[in-house]
């Protein structure tokens, strides 16, 4: 007996995977031990002393943005155009955030997310990676026999 399993369109699968990672990062930003100095986290701004994985500067706002980004990505990944839009649009957002991180004074109130150099490089990678996935994944879904 053969059963057919539908495999989601590659762009949908990529958007779902990226969304789940954002949700995971948002949650981990609140987990002691995974986020160093969690007792020094603030809602927003450069004074937050918390660092995800001991490297990435985070705040409550930063973690909430990751959670929101992941939730929006999951909602949009229900359709191929939505998933593509999430990856390309989200990639563009992260490229803007990367540029902002390069020009903002890290010690000023304008660094409200907050960002550090590690965040900046991660945002560049996310921006390029997400946009590339959204543009490159154009193949059709296939059915597999199990």
JSON list of C-alpha atoms in Angstrom, two decimals:
[
{"chain": "A", "resi": 1, "resn": "UNK", "atom": "CA", "xyz": [0.00, 0.00, 0.00]},
{"chain": "A", "resi": 2, "resn": "UNK", "atom": "CA", "xyz": [1.35, 3.39, -0.94]},
{"chain": "A", "resi": 3, "resn": "UNK", "atom": "CA", "xyz": [0.67, 6.65, 0.80]},
{"chain": "A", "resi": 4, "resn": "UNK", "atom": "CA", "xyz": [1.49, 9.99, -0.68]},
{"chain": "A", "resi": 5, "resn": "UNK", "atom": "CA", "xyz": [2.97, 12.70, 1.51]},
{"chain": "A", "resi": 6, "resn": "UNK", "atom": "CA", "xyz": [2.76, 16.27, 0.36]},
{"chain": "A", "resi": 7, "resn": "UNK", "atom": "CA", "xyz": [6.02, 18.12, 0.66]},
{"chain": "A", "resi": 8, "resn": "UNK", "atom": "CA", "xyz": [5.55, 21.88, 1.10]},
{"chain": "A", "resi": 9, "resn": "UNK", "atom": "CA", "xyz": [6.88, 24.21, -1.56]},
{"chain": "A", "resi": 10, "resn": "UNK", "atom": "CA", "xyz": [10.57, 24.86, -0.86]},
{"chain": "A", "resi": 11, "resn": "UNK", "atom": "CA", "xyz": [10.00, 28.57, -0.19]},
{"chain": "A", "resi": 12, "resn": "UNK", "atom": "CA", "xyz": [7.29, 27.70, 2.35]},
{"chain": "A", "resi": 13, "resn": "UNK", "atom": "CA", "xyz": [9.57, 25.16, 4.04]},
{"chain": "A", "resi": 14, "resn": "UNK", "atom": "CA", "xyz": [12.37, 27.73, 4.23]},
{"chain": "A", "resi": 15, "resn": "UNK", "atom": "CA", "xyz": [10.06, 30.40, 5.65]},
{"chain": "A", "resi": 16, "resn": "UNK", "atom": "CA", "xyz": [8.75, 27.96, 8.26]},
{"chain": "A", "resi": 17, "resn": "UNK", "atom": "CA", "xyz": [12.29, 26.97, 9.26]},
{"chain": "A", "resi": 18, "resn": "UNK", "atom": "CA", "xyz": [13.42, 30.60, 9.54]},
{"chain": "A", "resi": 19, "resn": "UNK", "atom": "CA", "xyz": [10.30, 31.46, 11.54]},
{"chain": "A", "resi": 20, "resn": "UNK", "atom": "CA", "xyz": [10.86, 28.61, 13.98]},
{"chain": "A", "resi": 21, "resn": "UNK", "atom": "CA", "xyz": [14.45, 29.77, 14.50]},
{"chain": "A", "resi": 22, "resn": "UNK", "atom": "CA", "xyz": [13.23, 33.30, 15.28]},
{"chain": "A", "resi": 23, "resn": "UNK", "atom": "CA", "xyz": [10.71, 31.91, 17.78]},
{"chain": "A", "resi": 24, "resn": "UNK", "atom": "CA", "xyz": [13.40, 29.79, 19.39]},
{"chain": "A", "resi": 25, "resn": "UNK", "atom": "CA", "xyz": [15.81, 32.73, 19.64]},
{"chain": "A", "resi": 26, "resn": "UNK", "atom": "CA", "xyz": [13.05, 34.89, 21.13]},
{"chain": "A", "resi": 27, "resn": "UNK", "atom": "CA", "xyz": [12.35, 32.33, 23.83]},
{"chain": "A", "resi": 28, "resn": "UNK", "atom": "CA", "xyz": [16.04, 31.60, 24.50]},
{"chain": "A", "resi": 29, "resn": "UNK", "atom": "CA", "xyz": [16.62, 35.30, 25.07]},
{"chain": "A", "resi": 30, "resn": "UNK", "atom": "CA", "xyz": [14.68, 34.86, 28.33]},
{"chain": "A", "resi": 31, "resn": "UNK", "atom": "CA", "xyz": [16.41, 31.65, 29.49]},
{"chain": "A", "resi": 32, "resn": "UNK", "atom": "CA", "xyz": [19.05, 31.99, 32.22]},
{"chain": "A", "resi": 33, "resn": "UNK", "atom": "CA", "xyz": [22.31, 30.32, 31.30]},
{"chain": "A", "resi": 34, "resn": "UNK", "atom": "CA", "xyz": [21.65, 30.62, 27.57]},
{"chain": "A", "resi": 35, "resn": "UNK", "atom": "CA", "xyz": [21.38, 34.37, 27.99]},
{"chain": "A", "resi": 36, "resn": "UNK", "atom": "CA", "xyz": [24.24, 35.65, 30.12]},
{"chain": "A", "resi": 37, "resn": "UNK", "atom": "CA", "xyz": [23.50, 38.29, 32.77]},
{"chain": "A", "resi": 38, "resn": "UNK", "atom": "CA", "xyz": [19.77, 37.88, 32.35]},
{"chain": "A", "resi": 39, "resn": "UNK", "atom": "CA", "xyz": [19.37, 39.62, 35.70]},
{"chain": "A", "resi": 40, "resn": "UNK", "atom": "CA", "xyz": [20.64, 42.80, 33.97]},
{"chain": "A", "resi": 41, "resn": "UNK", "atom": "CA", "xyz": [18.13, 42.74, 31.10]},
{"chain": "A", "resi": 42, "resn": "UNK", "atom": "CA", "xyz": [16.14, 45.94, 30.53]},
{"chain": "A", "resi": 43, "resn": "UNK", "atom": "CA", "xyz": [13.06, 46.52, 28.40]},
{"chain": "A", "resi": 44, "resn": "UNK", "atom": "CA", "xyz": [15.01, 48.44, 25.76]},
{"chain": "A", "resi": 45, "resn": "UNK", "atom": "CA", "xyz": [18.08, 50.55, 25.18]},
{"chain": "A", "resi": 46, "resn": "UNK", "atom": "CA", "xyz": [21.84, 50.21, 25.35]},
{"chain": "A", "resi": 47, "resn": "UNK", "atom": "CA", "xyz": [21.87, 49.74, 29.14]},
{"chain": "A", "resi": 48, "resn": "UNK", "atom": "CA", "xyz": [20.59, 46.16, 28.94]},
{"chain": "A", "resi": 49, "resn": "UNK", "atom": "CA", "xyz": [23.35, 43.91, 30.22]},
{"chain": "A", "resi": 50, "resn": "UNK", "atom": "CA", "xyz": [22.00, 40.63, 28.84]},
{"chain": "A", "resi": 51, "resn": "UNK", "atom": "CA", "xyz": [23.76, 38.73, 26.04]},
{"chain": "A", "resi": 52, "resn": "UNK", "atom": "CA", "xyz": [22.24, 35.77, 24.21]},
{"chain": "A", "resi": 53, "resn": "UNK", "atom": "CA", "xyz": [24.84, 32.99, 24.06]},
{"chain": "A", "resi": 54, "resn": "UNK", "atom": "CA", "xyz": [27.12, 35.46, 25.82]},
{"chain": "A", "resi": 55, "resn": "UNK", "atom": "CA", "xyz": [27.57, 37.33, 22.51]},
{"chain": "A", "resi": 56, "resn": "UNK", "atom": "CA", "xyz": [24.44, 39.02, 21.14]},
{"chain": "A", "resi": 57, "resn": "UNK", "atom": "CA", "xyz": [23.19, 42.07, 23.06]},
{"chain": "A", "resi": 58, "resn": "UNK", "atom": "CA", "xyz": [19.49, 41.58, 23.88]},
{"chain": "A", "resi": 59, "resn": "UNK", "atom": "CA", "xyz": [16.69, 43.29, 25.74]},
{"chain": "A", "resi": 60, "resn": "UNK", "atom": "CA", "xyz": [13.07, 42.41, 26.41]},
{"chain": "A", "resi": 61, "resn": "UNK", "atom": "CA", "xyz": [12.12, 44.42, 23.30]},
{"chain": "A", "resi": 62, "resn": "UNK", "atom": "CA", "xyz": [14.75, 42.62, 21.21]},
{"chain": "A", "resi": 63, "resn": "UNK", "atom": "CA", "xyz": [13.40, 39.23, 22.33]},
{"chain": "A", "resi": 64, "resn": "UNK", "atom": "CA", "xyz": [9.80, 40.27, 21.70]},
{"chain": "A", "resi": 65, "resn": "UNK", "atom": "CA", "xyz": [10.73, 41.41, 18.18]},
{"chain": "A", "resi": 66, "resn": "UNK", "atom": "CA", "xyz": [12.22, 37.96, 17.50]},
{"chain": "A", "resi": 67, "resn": "UNK", "atom": "CA", "xyz": [9.03, 36.31, 18.77]},
{"chain": "A", "resi": 68, "resn": "UNK", "atom": "CA", "xyz": [6.82, 38.61, 16.68]},
{"chain": "A", "resi": 69, "resn": "UNK", "atom": "CA", "xyz": [8.98, 38.12, 13.59]},
{"chain": "A", "resi": 70, "resn": "UNK", "atom": "CA", "xyz": [8.70, 34.34, 14.00]},
{"chain": "A", "resi": 71, "resn": "UNK", "atom": "CA", "xyz": [4.93, 34.44, 14.49]},
{"chain": "A", "resi": 72, "resn": "UNK", "atom": "CA", "xyz": [4.42, 36.68, 11.45]},
{"chain": "A", "resi": 73, "resn": "UNK", "atom": "CA", "xyz": [6.67, 34.37, 9.42]},
{"chain": "A", "resi": 74, "resn": "UNK", "atom": "CA", "xyz": [4.61, 31.33, 10.36]},
{"chain": "A", "resi": 75, "resn": "UNK", "atom": "CA", "xyz": [1.39, 33.10, 9.40]},
{"chain": "A", "resi": 76, "resn": "UNK", "atom": "CA", "xyz": [2.81, 34.26, 6.09]},
{"chain": "A", "resi": 77, "resn": "UNK", "atom": "CA", "xyz": [4.34, 30.86, 5.30]},
{"chain": "A", "resi": 78, "resn": "UNK", "atom": "CA", "xyz": [0.87, 29.40, 4.81]},
{"chain": "A", "resi": 79, "resn": "UNK", "atom": "CA", "xyz": [1.07, 30.46, 1.15]},
{"chain": "A", "resi": 80, "resn": "UNK", "atom": "CA", "xyz": [3.90, 30.55, -1.35]},
{"chain": "A", "resi": 81, "resn": "UNK", "atom": "CA", "xyz": [3.56, 34.30, -2.05]},
{"chain": "A", "resi": 82, "resn": "UNK", "atom": "CA", "xyz": [3.37, 35.02, 1.69]},
{"chain": "A", "resi": 83, "resn": "UNK", "atom": "CA", "xyz": [6.42, 32.90, 2.41]},
{"chain": "A", "resi": 84, "resn": "UNK", "atom": "CA", "xyz": [8.37, 34.55, -0.40]},
{"chain": "A", "resi": 85, "resn": "UNK", "atom": "CA", "xyz": [7.29, 37.98, 0.85]},
{"chain": "A", "resi": 86, "resn": "UNK", "atom": "CA", "xyz": [8.35, 37.13, 4.39]},
{"chain": "A", "resi": 87, "resn": "UNK", "atom": "CA", "xyz": [11.80, 35.98, 3.28]},
{"chain": "A", "resi": 88, "resn": "UNK", "atom": "CA", "xyz": [12.47, 38.84, 0.86]},
{"chain": "A", "resi": 89, "resn": "UNK", "atom": "CA", "xyz": [10.78, 41.55, 2.94]},
{"chain": "A", "resi": 90, "resn": "UNK", "atom": "CA", "xyz": [12.25, 40.22, 6.19]},
{"chain": "A", "resi": 91, "resn": "UNK", "atom": "CA", "xyz": [15.65, 40.08, 4.52]},
{"chain": "A", "resi": 92, "resn": "UNK", "atom": "CA", "xyz": [15.26, 43.72, 3.52]},
{"chain": "A", "resi": 93, "resn": "UNK", "atom": "CA", "xyz": [14.29, 44.64, 7.09]},
{"chain": "A", "resi": 94, "resn": "UNK", "atom": "CA", "xyz": [17.40, 42.93, 8.42]},
{"chain": "A", "resi": 95, "resn": "UNK", "atom": "CA", "xyz": [19.62, 44.68, 5.86]},
{"chain": "A", "resi": 96, "resn": "UNK", "atom": "CA", "xyz": [18.19, 48.02, 7.01]},
{"chain": "A", "resi": 97, "resn": "UNK", "atom": "CA", "xyz": [18.78, 46.98, 10.62]},
{"chain": "A", "resi": 98, "resn": "UNK", "atom": "CA", "xyz": [22.37, 45.99, 9.72]},
{"chain": "A", "resi": 99, "resn": "UNK", "atom": "CA", "xyz": [22.97, 49.42, 8.20]},
{"chain": "A", "resi": 100, "resn": "UNK", "atom": "CA", "xyz": [21.35, 51.12, 11.20]},
{"chain": "A", "resi": 101, "resn": "UNK", "atom": "CA", "xyz": [23.65, 49.15, 13.50]},
{"chain": "A", "resi": 102, "resn": "UNK", "atom": "CA", "xyz": [26.67, 50.37, 11.57]},
{"chain": "A", "resi": 103, "resn": "UNK", "atom": "CA", "xyz": [25.78, 54.04, 11.88]},
{"chain": "A", "resi": 104, "resn": "UNK", "atom": "CA", "xyz": [24.11, 54.27, 15.32]},
{"chain": "A", "resi": 105, "resn": "UNK", "atom": "CA", "xyz": [26.14, 55.31, 18.34]},
{"chain": "A", "resi": 106, "resn": "UNK", "atom": "CA", "xyz": [26.02, 52.08, 20.35]},
{"chain": "A", "resi": 107, "resn": "UNK", "atom": "CA", "xyz": [25.97, 53.98, 23.65]},
{"chain": "A", "resi": 108, "resn": "UNK", "atom": "CA", "xyz": [23.17, 56.37, 22.73]},
{"chain": "A", "resi": 109, "resn": "UNK", "atom": "CA", "xyz": [19.43, 56.12, 23.32]},
{"chain": "A", "resi": 110, "resn": "UNK", "atom": "CA", "xyz": [19.08, 55.68, 19.55]},
{"chain": "A", "resi": 111, "resn": "UNK", "atom": "CA", "xyz": [20.43, 52.15, 20.07]},
{"chain": "A", "resi": 112, "resn": "UNK", "atom": "CA", "xyz": [17.05, 51.17, 21.49]},
{"chain": "A", "resi": 113, "resn": "UNK", "atom": "CA", "xyz": [16.96, 47.55, 20.29]},
{"chain": "A", "resi": 114, "resn": "UNK", "atom": "CA", "xyz": [19.98, 47.21, 21.50]},
{"chain": "A", "resi": 115, "resn": "UNK", "atom": "CA", "xyz": [22.66, 46.21, 18.98]},
{"chain": "A", "resi": 116, "resn": "UNK", "atom": "CA", "xyz": [26.34, 45.35, 19.18]},
{"chain": "A", "resi": 117, "resn": "UNK", "atom": "CA", "xyz": [28.91, 44.40, 16.52]},
{"chain": "A", "resi": 118, "resn": "UNK", "atom": "CA", "xyz": [27.95, 40.71, 16.72]},
{"chain": "A", "resi": 119, "resn": "UNK", "atom": "CA", "xyz": [24.30, 41.63, 16.11]},
{"chain": "A", "resi": 120, "resn": "UNK", "atom": "CA", "xyz": [25.33, 43.78, 13.15]},
{"chain": "A", "resi": 121, "resn": "UNK", "atom": "CA", "xyz": [27.14, 40.92, 11.40]},
{"chain": "A", "resi": 122, "resn": "UNK", "atom": "CA", "xyz": [24.34, 38.49, 12.19]},
{"chain": "A", "resi": 123, "resn": "UNK", "atom": "CA", "xyz": [21.81, 40.93, 10.72]},
{"chain": "A", "resi": 124, "resn": "UNK", "atom": "CA", "xyz": [23.87, 41.18, 7.52]},
{"chain": "A", "resi": 125, "resn": "UNK", "atom": "CA", "xyz": [23.90, 37.38, 7.22]},
{"chain": "A", "resi": 126, "resn": "UNK", "atom": "CA", "xyz": [20.19, 37.11, 7.97]},
{"chain": "A", "resi": 127, "resn": "UNK", "atom": "CA", "xyz": [19.31, 39.84, 5.49]},
{"chain": "A", "resi": 128, "resn": "UNK", "atom": "CA", "xyz": [21.32, 38.34, 2.65]},
{"chain": "A", "resi": 129, "resn": "UNK", "atom": "CA", "xyz": [20.34, 34.77, 3.52]},
{"chain": "A", "resi": 130, "resn": "UNK", "atom": "CA", "xyz": [16.62, 35.39, 3.84]},
{"chain": "A", "resi": 131, "resn": "UNK", "atom": "CA", "xyz": [16.42, 37.46, 0.65]},
{"chain": "A", "resi": 132, "resn": "UNK", "atom": "CA", "xyz": [18.48, 34.88, -1.24]},
{"chain": "A", "resi": 133, "resn": "UNK", "atom": "CA", "xyz": [16.19, 32.07, -0.10]},
{"chain": "A", "resi": 134, "resn": "UNK", "atom": "CA", "xyz": [13.10, 34.02, -1.12]},
{"chain": "A", "resi": 135, "resn": "UNK", "atom": "CA", "xyz": [14.54, 34.74, -4.56]},
{"chain": "A", "resi": 136, "resn": "UNK", "atom": "CA", "xyz": [16.21, 31.39, -5.25]},
{"chain": "A", "resi": 137, "resn": "UNK", "atom": "CA", "xyz": [13.60, 28.86, -4.17]},
{"chain": "A", "resi": 138, "resn": "UNK", "atom": "CA", "xyz": [11.32, 28.63, -7.17]},
{"chain": "A", "resi": 139, "resn": "UNK", "atom": "CA", "xyz": [10.90, 24.90, -7.73]},
{"chain": "A", "resi": 140, "resn": "UNK", "atom": "CA", "xyz": [7.50, 23.28, -7.57]},
{"chain": "A", "resi": 141, "resn": "UNK", "atom": "CA", "xyz": [6.31, 21.11, -4.74]},
{"chain": "A", "resi": 142, "resn": "UNK", "atom": "CA", "xyz": [6.58, 17.38, -5.28]},
{"chain": "A", "resi": 143, "resn": "UNK", "atom": "CA", "xyz": [4.67, 14.41, -3.94]},
{"chain": "A", "resi": 144, "resn": "UNK", "atom": "CA", "xyz": [6.63, 11.56, -2.38]},
{"chain": "A", "resi": 145, "resn": "UNK", "atom": "CA", "xyz": [5.56, 8.03, -1.92]},
{"chain": "A", "resi": 146, "resn": "UNK", "atom": "CA", "xyz": [6.16, 6.69, 1.54]}
]
